[in-house]
Coordinates of C-alpha atoms in Angstrom, one line a residue:
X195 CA 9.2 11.0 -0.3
X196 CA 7.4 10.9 -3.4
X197 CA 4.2 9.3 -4.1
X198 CA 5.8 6.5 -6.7
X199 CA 9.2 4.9 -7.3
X200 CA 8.6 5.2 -11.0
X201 CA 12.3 2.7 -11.3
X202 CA 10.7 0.0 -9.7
X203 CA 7.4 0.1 -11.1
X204 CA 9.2 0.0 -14.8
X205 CA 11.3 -3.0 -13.1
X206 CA 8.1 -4.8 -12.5
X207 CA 6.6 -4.1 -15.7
X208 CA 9.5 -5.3 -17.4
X209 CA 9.1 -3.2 -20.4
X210 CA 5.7 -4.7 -20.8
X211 CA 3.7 -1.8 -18.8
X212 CA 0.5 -3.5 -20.1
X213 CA 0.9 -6.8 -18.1
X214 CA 1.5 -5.1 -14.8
X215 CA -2.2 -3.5 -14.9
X216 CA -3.9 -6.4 -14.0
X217 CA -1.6 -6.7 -11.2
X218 CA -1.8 -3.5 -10.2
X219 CA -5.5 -3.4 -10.2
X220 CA -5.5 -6.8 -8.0
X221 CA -3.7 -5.0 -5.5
X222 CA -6.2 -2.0 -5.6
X223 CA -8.6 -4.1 -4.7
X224 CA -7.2 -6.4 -2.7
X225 CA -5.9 -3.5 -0.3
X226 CA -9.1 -2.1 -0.2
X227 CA -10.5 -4.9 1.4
X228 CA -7.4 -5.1 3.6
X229 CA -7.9 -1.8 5.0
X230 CA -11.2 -2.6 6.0
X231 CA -10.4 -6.0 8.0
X232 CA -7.6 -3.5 9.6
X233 CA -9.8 -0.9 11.0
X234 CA -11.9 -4.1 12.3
X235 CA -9.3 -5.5 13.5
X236 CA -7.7 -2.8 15.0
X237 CA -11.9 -1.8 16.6
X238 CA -11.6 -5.6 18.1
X239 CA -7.6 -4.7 19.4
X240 CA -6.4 -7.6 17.6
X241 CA -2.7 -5.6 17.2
X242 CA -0.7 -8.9 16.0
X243 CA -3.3 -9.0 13.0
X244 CA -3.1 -5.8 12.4
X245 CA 0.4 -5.1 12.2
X246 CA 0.5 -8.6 9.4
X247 CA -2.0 -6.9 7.4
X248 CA 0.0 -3.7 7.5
X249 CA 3.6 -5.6 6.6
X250 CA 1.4 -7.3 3.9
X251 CA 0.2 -3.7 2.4
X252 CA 4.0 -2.6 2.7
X253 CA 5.7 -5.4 0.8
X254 CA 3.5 -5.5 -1.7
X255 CA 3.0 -1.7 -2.1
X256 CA 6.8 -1.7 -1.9
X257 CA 7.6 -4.2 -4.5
X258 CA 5.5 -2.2 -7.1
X259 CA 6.6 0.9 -6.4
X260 CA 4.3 3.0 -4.0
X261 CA 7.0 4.2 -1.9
X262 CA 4.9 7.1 -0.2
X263 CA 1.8 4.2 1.3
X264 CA 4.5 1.5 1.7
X265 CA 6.0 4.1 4.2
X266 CA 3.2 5.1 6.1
X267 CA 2.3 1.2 6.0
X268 CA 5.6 1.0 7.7
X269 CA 5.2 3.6 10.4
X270 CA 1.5 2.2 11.2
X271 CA 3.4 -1.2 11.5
X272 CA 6.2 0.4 14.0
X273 CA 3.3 2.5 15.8
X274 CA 1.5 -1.2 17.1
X275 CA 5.0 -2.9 17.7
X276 CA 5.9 -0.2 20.1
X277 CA 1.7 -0.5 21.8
X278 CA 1.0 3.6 20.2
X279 CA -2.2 4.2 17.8
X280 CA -1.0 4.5 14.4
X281 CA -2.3 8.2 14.3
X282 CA -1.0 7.9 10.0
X283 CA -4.1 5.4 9.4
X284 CA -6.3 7.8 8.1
X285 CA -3.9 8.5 5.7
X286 CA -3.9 4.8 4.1
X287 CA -6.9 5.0 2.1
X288 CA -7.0 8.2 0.0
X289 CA -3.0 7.1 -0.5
X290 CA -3.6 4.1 -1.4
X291 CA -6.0 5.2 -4.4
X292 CA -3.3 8.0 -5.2
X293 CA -1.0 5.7 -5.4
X294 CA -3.1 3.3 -7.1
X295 CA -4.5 6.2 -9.7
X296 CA -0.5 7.3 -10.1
X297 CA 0.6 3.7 -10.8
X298 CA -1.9 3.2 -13.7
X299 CA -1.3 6.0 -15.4
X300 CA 2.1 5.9 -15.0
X301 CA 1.6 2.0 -16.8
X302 CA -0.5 3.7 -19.1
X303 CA 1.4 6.3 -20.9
X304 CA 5.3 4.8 -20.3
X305 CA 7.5 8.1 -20.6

């Protein structure tokens, strides 16, 4: 699977690539901080939390684009539902700021 759906992050931008930065850049942030009240929640076995922050991450990462983190979002999510440790969460992270780093410069330089 590859790190971006390049289609659907030019469907989002809607041929204005510049107005999807901010939004982008939201979302950086904003899953930053998600993935830190995950690993909390996930410390405090709060598993019905934890799997609606990671179906938060996976929509939204999925809607711009970031098919590669929306997926492992989506395995961590299937992980809790069936009571295993997501063993992919380490992953999350350093993919989301791939994904994050890929999006931008992707919005940056439209081919």
């Amino acid at each position: 699977m590859t790190l971006l759906d390049h289609a659907q992050l030019d469907a989002m931008a809607a041929g204005q690539p510049t107005l999807l930065l901010p939004i982008v850049n939201d979302f950086a942030s904003h899953g930053r901080d998600q993935l830190v009240i995950l690993e909390a929640a996930l410390a405090d076995n709060r598993i019905e939390e934890s799997r609606g922050i990671l179906h938060q991450l996976k929509g939204s990462a999925g809607t711009m684009g970031m098919a590669q983190f929306a997926d492992i979002c989506r395995q961590c999510e299937e992980h809790l539902a069936s009571n295993q440790s997501p063993s992919l969460l380490p992953e999350l992270a350093p993919l989301l700021q791939a994904s994050i780093e890929h999006a931008i410069a992707h919005l940056e330089n439209p081919q």
